[in-house]
Short mmCIF file of C-alpha atoms in Angstrom, two decimals:
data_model
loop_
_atom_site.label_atom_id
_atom_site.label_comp_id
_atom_site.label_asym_id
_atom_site.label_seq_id
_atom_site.Cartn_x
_atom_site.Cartn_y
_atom_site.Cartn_z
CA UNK A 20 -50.50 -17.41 2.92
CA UNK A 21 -52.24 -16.41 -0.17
CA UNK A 22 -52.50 -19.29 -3.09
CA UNK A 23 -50.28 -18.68 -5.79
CA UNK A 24 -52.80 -18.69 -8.64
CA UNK A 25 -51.14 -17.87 -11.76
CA UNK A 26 -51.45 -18.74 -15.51
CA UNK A 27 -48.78 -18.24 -18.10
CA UNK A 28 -50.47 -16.09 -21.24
CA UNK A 29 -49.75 -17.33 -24.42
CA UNK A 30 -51.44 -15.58 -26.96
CA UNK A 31 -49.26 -16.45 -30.21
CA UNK A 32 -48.41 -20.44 -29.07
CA UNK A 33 -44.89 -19.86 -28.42
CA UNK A 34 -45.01 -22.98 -26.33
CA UNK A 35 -45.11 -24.29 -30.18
CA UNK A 36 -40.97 -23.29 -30.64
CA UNK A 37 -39.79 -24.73 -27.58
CA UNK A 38 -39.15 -28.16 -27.54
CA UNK A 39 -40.54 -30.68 -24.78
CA UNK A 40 -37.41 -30.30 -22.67
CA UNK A 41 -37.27 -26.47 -22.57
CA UNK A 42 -41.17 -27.11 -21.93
CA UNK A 43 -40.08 -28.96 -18.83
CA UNK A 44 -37.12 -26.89 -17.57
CA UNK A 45 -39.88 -23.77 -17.60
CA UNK A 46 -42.85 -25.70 -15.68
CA UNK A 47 -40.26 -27.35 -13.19
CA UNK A 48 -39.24 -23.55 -12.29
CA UNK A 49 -42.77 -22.43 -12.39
CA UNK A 50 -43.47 -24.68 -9.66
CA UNK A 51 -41.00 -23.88 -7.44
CA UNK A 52 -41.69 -20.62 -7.54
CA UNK A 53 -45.22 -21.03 -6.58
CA UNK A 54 -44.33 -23.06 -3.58
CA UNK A 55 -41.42 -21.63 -2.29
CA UNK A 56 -41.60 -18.07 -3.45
CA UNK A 57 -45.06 -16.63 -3.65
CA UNK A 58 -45.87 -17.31 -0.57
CA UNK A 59 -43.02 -15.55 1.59
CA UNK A 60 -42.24 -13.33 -0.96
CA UNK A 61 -44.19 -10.21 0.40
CA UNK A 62 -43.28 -10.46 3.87
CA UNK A 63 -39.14 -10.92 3.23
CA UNK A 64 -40.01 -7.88 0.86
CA UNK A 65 -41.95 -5.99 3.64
CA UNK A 66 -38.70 -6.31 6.00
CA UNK A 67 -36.18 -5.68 3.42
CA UNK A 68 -34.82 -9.34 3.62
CA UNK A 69 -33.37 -11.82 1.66
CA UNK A 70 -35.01 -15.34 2.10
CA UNK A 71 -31.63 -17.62 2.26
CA UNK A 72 -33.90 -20.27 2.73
CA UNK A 73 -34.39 -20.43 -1.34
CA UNK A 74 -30.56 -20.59 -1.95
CA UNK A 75 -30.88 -24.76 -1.94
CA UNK A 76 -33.66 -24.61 -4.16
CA UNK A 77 -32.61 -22.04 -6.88
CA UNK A 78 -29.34 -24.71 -7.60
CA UNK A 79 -31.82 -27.97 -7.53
CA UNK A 80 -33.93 -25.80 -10.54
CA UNK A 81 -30.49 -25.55 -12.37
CA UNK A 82 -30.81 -21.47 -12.00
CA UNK A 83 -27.14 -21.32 -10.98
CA UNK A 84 -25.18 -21.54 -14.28
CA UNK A 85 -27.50 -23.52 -16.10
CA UNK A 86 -25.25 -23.08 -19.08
CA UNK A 87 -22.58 -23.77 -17.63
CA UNK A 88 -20.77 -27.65 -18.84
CA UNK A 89 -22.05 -30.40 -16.21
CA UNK A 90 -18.59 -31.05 -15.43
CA UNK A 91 -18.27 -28.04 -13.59
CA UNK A 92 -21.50 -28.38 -11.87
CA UNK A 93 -23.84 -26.65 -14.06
CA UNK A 94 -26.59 -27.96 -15.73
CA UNK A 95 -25.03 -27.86 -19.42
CA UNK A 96 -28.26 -26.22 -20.99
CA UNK A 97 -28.90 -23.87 -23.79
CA UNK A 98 -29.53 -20.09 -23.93
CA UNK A 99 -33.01 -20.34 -23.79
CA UNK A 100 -33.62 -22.44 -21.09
CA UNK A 101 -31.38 -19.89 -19.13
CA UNK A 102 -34.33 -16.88 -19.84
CA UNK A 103 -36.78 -19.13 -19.05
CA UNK A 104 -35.93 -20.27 -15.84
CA UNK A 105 -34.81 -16.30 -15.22
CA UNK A 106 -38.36 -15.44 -17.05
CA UNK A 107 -40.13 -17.45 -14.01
CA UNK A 108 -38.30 -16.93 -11.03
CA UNK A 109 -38.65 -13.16 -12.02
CA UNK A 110 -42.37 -13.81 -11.64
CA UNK A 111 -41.70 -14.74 -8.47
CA UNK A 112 -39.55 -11.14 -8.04
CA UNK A 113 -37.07 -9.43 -9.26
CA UNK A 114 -34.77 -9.33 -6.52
CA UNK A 115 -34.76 -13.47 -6.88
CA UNK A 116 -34.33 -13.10 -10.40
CA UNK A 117 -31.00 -10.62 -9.73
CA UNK A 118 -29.31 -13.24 -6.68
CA UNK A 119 -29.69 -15.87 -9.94
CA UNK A 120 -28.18 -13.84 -12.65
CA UNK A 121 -25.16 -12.63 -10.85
CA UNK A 122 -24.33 -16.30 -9.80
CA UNK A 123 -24.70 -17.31 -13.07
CA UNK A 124 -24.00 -14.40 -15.64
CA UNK A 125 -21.73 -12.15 -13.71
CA UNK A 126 -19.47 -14.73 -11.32
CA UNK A 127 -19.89 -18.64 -13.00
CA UNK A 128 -20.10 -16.75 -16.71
CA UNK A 129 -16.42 -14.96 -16.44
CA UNK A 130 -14.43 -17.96 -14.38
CA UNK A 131 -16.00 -20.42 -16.65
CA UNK A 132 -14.77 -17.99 -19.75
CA UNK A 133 -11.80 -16.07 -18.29
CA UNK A 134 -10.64 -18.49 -16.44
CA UNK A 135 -8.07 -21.18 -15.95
CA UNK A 136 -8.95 -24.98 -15.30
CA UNK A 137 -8.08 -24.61 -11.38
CA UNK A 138 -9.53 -22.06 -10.97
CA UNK A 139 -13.01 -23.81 -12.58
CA UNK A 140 -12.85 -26.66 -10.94
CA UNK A 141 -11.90 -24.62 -7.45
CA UNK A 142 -15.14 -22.42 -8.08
CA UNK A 143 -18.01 -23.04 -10.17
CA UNK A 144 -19.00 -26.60 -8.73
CA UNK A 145 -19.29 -24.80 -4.98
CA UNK A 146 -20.99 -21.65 -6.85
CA UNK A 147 -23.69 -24.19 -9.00
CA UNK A 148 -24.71 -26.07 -5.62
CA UNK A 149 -25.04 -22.83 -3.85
CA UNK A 150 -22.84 -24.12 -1.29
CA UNK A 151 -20.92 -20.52 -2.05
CA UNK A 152 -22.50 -17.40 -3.29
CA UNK A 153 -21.15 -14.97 -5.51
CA UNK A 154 -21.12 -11.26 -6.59
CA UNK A 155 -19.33 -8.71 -9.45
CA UNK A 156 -17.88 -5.52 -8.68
CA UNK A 157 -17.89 -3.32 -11.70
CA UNK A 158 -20.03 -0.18 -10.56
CA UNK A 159 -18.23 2.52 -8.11
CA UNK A 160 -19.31 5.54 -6.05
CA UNK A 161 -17.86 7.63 -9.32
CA UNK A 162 -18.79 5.38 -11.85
CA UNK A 163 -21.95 4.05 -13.07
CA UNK A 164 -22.56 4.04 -16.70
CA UNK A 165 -18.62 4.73 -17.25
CA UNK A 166 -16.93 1.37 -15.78
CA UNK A 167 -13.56 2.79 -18.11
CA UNK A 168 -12.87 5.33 -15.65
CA UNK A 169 -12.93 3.08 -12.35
CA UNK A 170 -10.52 3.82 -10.01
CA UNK A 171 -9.80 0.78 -7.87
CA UNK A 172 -6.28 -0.28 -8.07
CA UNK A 173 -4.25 -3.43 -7.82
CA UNK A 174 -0.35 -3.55 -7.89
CA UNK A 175 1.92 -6.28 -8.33
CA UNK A 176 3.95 -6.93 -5.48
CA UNK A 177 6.00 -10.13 -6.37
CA UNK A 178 3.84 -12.98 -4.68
CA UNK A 179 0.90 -11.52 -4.36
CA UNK A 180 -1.19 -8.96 -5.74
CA UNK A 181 -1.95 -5.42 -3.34
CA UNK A 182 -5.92 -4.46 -4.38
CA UNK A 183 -7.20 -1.13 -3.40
CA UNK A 184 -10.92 0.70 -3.69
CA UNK A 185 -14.32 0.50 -3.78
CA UNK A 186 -17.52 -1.03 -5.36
CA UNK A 187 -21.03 -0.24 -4.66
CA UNK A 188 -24.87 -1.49 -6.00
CA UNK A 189 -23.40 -4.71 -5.97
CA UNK A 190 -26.12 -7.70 -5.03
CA UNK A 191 -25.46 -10.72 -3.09
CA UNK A 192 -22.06 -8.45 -1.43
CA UNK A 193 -23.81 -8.78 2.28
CA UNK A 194 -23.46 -12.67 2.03
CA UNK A 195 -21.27 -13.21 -1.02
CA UNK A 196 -17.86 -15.74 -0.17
CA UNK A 197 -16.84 -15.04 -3.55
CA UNK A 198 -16.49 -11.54 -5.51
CA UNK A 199 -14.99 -11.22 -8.78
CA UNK A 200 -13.56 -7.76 -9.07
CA UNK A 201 -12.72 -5.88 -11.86
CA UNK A 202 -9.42 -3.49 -11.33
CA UNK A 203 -7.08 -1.53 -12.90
CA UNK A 204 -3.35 -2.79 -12.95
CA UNK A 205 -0.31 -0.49 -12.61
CA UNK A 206 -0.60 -0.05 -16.63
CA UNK A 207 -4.56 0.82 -16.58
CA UNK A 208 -5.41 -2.36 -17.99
CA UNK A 209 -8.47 -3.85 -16.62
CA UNK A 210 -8.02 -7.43 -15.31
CA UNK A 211 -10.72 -9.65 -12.94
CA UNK A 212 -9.70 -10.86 -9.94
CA UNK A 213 -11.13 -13.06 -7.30
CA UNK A 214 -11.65 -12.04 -3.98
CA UNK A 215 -12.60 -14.35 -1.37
CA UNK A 216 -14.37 -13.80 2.46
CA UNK A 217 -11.62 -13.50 4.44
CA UNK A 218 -9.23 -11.82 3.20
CA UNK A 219 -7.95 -9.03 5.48
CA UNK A 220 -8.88 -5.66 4.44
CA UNK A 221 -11.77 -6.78 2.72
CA UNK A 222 -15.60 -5.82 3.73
CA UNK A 223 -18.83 -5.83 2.42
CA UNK A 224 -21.69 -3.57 3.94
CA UNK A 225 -24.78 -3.52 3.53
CA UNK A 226 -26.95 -0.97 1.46
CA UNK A 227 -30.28 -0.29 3.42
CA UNK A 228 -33.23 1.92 3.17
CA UNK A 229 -33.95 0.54 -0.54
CA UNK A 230 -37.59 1.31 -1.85
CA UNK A 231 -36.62 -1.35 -4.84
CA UNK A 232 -35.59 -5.04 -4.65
CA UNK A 233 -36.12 -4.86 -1.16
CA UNK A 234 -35.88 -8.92 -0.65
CA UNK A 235 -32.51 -9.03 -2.10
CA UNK A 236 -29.18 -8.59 -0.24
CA UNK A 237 -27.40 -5.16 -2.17
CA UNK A 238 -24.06 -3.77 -0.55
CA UNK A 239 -20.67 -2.50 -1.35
CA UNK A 240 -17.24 -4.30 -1.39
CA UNK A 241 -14.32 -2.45 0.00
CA UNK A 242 -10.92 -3.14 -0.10
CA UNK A 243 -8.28 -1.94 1.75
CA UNK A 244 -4.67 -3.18 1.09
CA UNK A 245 -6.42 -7.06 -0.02
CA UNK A 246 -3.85 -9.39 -0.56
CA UNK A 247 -4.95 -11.17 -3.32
CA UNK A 248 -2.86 -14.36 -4.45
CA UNK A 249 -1.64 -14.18 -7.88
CA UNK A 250 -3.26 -17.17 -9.10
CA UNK A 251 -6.72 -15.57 -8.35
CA UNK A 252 -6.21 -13.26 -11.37
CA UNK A 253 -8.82 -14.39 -14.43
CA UNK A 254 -5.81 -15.25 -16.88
CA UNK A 255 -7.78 -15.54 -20.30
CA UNK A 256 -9.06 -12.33 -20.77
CA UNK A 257 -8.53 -8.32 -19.92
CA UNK A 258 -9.73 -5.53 -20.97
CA UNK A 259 -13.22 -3.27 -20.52
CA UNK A 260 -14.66 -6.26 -23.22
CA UNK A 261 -13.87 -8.78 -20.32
CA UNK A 262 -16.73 -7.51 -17.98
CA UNK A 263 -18.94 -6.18 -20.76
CA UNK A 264 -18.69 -9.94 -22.24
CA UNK A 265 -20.70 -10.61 -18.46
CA UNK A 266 -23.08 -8.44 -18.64
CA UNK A 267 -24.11 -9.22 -22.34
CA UNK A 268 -25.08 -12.58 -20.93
CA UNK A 269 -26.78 -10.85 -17.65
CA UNK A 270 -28.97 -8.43 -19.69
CA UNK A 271 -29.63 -11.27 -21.90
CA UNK A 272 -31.15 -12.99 -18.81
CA UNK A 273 -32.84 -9.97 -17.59
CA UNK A 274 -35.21 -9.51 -21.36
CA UNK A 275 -36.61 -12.50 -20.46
CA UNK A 276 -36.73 -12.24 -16.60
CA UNK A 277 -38.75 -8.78 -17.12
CA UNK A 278 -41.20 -10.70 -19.21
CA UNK A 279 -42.12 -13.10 -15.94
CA UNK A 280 -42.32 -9.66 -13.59
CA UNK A 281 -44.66 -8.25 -16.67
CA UNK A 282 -46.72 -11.35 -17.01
CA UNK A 283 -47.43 -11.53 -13.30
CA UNK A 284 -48.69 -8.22 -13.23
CA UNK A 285 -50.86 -8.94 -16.60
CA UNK A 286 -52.18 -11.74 -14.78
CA UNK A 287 -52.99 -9.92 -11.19
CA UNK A 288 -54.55 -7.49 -13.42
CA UNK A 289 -57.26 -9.52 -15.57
CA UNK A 290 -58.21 -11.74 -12.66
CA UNK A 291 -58.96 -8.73 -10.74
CA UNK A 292 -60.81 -7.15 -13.25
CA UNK A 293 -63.30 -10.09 -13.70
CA UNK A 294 -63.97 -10.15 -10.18
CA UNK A 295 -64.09 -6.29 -9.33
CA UNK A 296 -67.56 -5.25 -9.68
CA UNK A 297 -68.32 -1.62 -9.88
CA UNK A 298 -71.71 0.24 -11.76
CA UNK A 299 -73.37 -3.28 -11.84
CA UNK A 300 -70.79 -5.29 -13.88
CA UNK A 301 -67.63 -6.37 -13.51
CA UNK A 302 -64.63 -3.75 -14.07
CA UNK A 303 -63.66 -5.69 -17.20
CA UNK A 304 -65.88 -5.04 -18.97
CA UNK A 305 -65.74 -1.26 -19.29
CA UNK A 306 -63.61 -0.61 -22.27
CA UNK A 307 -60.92 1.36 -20.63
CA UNK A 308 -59.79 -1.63 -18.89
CA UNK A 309 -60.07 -4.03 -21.94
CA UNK A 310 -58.10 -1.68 -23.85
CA UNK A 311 -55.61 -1.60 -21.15
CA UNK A 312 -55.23 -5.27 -21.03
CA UNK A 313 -55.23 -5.46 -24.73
CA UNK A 314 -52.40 -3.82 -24.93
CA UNK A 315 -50.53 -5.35 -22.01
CA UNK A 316 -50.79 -8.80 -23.94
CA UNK A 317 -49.94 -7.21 -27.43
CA UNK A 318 -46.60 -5.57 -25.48
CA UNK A 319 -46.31 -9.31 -23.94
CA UNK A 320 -46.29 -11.61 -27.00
CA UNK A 321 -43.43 -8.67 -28.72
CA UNK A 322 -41.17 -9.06 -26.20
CA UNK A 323 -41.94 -13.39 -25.96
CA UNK A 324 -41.24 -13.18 -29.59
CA UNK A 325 -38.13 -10.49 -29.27
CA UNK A 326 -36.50 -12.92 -26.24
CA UNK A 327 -37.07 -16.13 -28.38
CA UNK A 328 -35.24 -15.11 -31.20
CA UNK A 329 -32.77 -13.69 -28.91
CA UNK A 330 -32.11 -16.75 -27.60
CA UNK A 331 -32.12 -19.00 -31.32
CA UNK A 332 -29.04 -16.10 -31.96
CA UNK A 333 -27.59 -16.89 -28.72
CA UNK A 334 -27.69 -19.97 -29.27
CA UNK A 335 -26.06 -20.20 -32.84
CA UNK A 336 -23.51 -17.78 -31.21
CA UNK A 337 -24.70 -15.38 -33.65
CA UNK A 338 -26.25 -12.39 -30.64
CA UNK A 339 -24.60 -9.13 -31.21
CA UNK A 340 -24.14 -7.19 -27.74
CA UNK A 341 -26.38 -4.84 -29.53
CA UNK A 342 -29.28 -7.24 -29.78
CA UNK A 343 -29.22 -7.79 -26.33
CA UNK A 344 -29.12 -4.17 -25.67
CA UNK A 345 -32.37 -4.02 -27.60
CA UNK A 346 -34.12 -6.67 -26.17
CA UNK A 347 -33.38 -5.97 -22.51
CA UNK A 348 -34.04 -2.13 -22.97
CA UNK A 349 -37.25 -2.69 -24.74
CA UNK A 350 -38.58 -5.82 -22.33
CA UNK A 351 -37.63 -3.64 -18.81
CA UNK A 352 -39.45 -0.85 -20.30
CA UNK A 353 -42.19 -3.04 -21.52
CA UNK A 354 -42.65 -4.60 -17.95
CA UNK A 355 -42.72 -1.27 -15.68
CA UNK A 356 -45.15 0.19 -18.13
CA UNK A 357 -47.39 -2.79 -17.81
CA UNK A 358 -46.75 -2.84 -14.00
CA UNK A 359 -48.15 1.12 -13.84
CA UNK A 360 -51.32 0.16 -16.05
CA UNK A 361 -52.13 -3.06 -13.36
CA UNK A 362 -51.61 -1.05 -10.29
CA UNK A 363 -53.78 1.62 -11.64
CA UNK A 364 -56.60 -0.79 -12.70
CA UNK A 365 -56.68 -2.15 -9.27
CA UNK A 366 -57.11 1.02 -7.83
CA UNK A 367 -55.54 0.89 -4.01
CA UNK A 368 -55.61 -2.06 -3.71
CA UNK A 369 -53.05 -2.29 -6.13
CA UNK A 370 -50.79 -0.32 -3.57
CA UNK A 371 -50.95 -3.13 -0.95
CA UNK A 372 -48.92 -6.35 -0.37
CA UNK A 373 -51.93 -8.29 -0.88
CA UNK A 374 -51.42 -8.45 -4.89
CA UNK A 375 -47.52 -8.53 -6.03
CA UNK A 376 -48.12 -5.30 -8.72
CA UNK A 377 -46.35 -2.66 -6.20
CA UNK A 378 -43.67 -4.66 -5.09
CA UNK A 379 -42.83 -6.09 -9.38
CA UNK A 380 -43.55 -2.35 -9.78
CA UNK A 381 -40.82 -0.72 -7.49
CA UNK A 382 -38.13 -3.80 -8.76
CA UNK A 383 -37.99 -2.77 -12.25
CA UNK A 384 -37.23 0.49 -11.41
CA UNK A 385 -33.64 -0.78 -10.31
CA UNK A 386 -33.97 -3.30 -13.34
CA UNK A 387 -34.62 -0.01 -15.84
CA UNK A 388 -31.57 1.01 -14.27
CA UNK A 389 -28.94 -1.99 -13.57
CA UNK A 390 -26.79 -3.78 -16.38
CA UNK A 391 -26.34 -0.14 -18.33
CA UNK A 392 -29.18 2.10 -18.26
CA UNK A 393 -32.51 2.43 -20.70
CA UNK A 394 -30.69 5.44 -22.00
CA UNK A 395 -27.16 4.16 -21.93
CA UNK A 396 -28.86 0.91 -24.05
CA UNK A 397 -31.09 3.49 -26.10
CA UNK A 398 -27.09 4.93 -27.42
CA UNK A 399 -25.80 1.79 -27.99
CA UNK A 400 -28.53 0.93 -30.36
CA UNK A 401 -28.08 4.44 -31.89
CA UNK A 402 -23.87 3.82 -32.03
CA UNK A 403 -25.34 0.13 -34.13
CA UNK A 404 -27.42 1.81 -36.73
CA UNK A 405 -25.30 5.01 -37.06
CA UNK A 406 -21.91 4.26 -36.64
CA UNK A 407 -21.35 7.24 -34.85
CA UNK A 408 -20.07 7.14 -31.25
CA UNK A 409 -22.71 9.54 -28.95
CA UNK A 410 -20.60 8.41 -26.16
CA UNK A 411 -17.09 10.72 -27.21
#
């Protein structure tokens, strides 16, 4: 197993805004992922396999609902030690970083929110020790970028709730004993439900021959005639703003997770080049390659800088949907972009399993595409600044 030799870059001291204990949250992550990631990363990758193995130690980091109120099992921390801990097991890969946020963002985020005090107390404490795992079903086979038009069903049917349809792209499904669902009722009014292993009628295969996030578990969730029981309806909020409020605070994760994937490969890359000898000098020293990595770190410290302030908004509970938007648009981009540049400066060997560039390289194109597209953010920017809807 190759060492896991990485070093953070820094360039504008942004270790100088975060206070000791986001300091320590970050490095205790950091670590973990260097001794129980890097090293089995490539081969779980390599067979298309998620490594459940890391389940126990993702909850011990606080990556499951770190936000979340300690009462309910989470770690009751702030918005920014949430991207950091998704910036650095995104380092790690991608796929990690995506079986974090969905616990967290997308299934702890809308019962702790949406839902009632059972149902919190019933959930999130199993869901923040990992003991259960969780997954959202918002995307269909029809629709992607257009959740309003969904067409899975549920109808009330005095004691018990009759859910029909289908959900696909949706991570963590293959092992998932939790799903929270987002249906139509009778009226078309979107409403979350939660749909528990077990249930007759309900399935969840799995999606294979994936050339991205290939060590994370992706499937679809069918259901056919689920009973669901009435209390398992999310009481506190409907609407298509219920599962967009999720995936704000997913895509919010995911700026600073790309950061981590883009920082690995900036890393890979300038450790490389000092070694690399070719014409009688090292490789970095030619100034193709210094202007490469110059601008790698420049594109870096932006989006360090765009995902702290990010988080200060967050914090003051003053982040528009917008902002986030922006930030994860222009971080994902940032990262793949970066990712290209490495693999090309380490010529084929930048194709191989032996340096993580391919593999962070082939993630973030899902991650360009996942929690509403680079164009679909792009529009939403354009709908902020405009006022005028691109979208009708």
């Amino acid at each position: 197993m190759k060492k896991d030799l990485f070093q953070a870059p820094d360039y504008y001291d942004l270790d100088g805004l975060l206070t000791e204990e986001h300091k320590l949250i970050r490095n205790t992550a950091r670590e973990w992922v260097k001794r129980d990631v890097s090293p089995i990363i490539e081969e779980y990758a390599q067979k298309a396999e998620f490594p459940t193995q890391i389940i126990k130690g993702l909850s011990e980091i606080g990556a499951f609902g770190p936000y979340i109120p300690e009462q309910y099992g989470g770690a009751g921390l702030d918005q920014i030690s949430y991207g950091l801990i998704m910036q650095e097991i995104e380092r790690g890969d991608s796929g990690v970083r995506s079986t974090a946020s969905v616990q967290s963002s997308l299934v702890m985020y809308p019962i702790y929110a949406y839902g009632n005090e059972a149902q919190r107390k019933k959930y999130l404490p199993k869901l923040a020790s990992g003991e259960w795992m969780g997954c959202f079903g918002l995307t269909e086979p029809n629709h992607g970028s257009n959740p309003s038009g969904m067409e899975t069903k549920f109808k009330d049917m005095g004691d018990h709730y009759l859910l029909n349809g289908a959900k696909m792209w949706i991570s963590n499904a293959p092992f998932a004993q939790v799903a929270v669902v987002w249906a139509k009722n009778e009226e078309g009014r979107i409403h979350g439900l939660i749909v528990e292993r077990g249930m007759e009628g309900f399935s969840t295969p799995e999606t294979h021959n994936k050339w991205s996030l290939r060590a994370s578990a992706t499937g679809e969730l069918i259901f056919d005639n689920v009973k669901v029981p009435k209390e398992n309806l999310l009481p506190n909020k409907s609407g298509l703003g219920a599962p967009l409020g999720c995936l704000d605070s997913a895509r919010f994760g995911i700026a600073w997770g790309a950061i981590g994937a883009a920082m690995d490969c900036y890393d890979t890359a300038l450790s490389y080049c000092k070694e690399r000898k070719q014409f009688g000098k090292p490789i970095g020293q030619f100034q193709l390659q210094q202007k490469k990595l110059a601008e790698m770190i420049t594109e870096i410290t932006k989006a360090q800088l765009l995902a702290w302030r990010l988080g200060t908004l967050k914090n003051d509970g003053k982040a528009t949907s917008a902002q986030i938007s922006m930030a994860k648009r222009n971080n994902v981009d940032m990262a793949i972009n970066i990712a290209r540049e490495a693999r090309q400066m380490l010529g084929g060997m930048g194709i191989t399993g032996e340096y993580s560039i391919m593999r962070h390289m082939m993630n973030l194109e899902s991650v360009i595409t996942y929690e509403g597209t680079h164009d679909i953010h792009l529009l939403i920017t354009g709908l902020d600044v405009t006022g005028l809807n691109a979208f009708k």
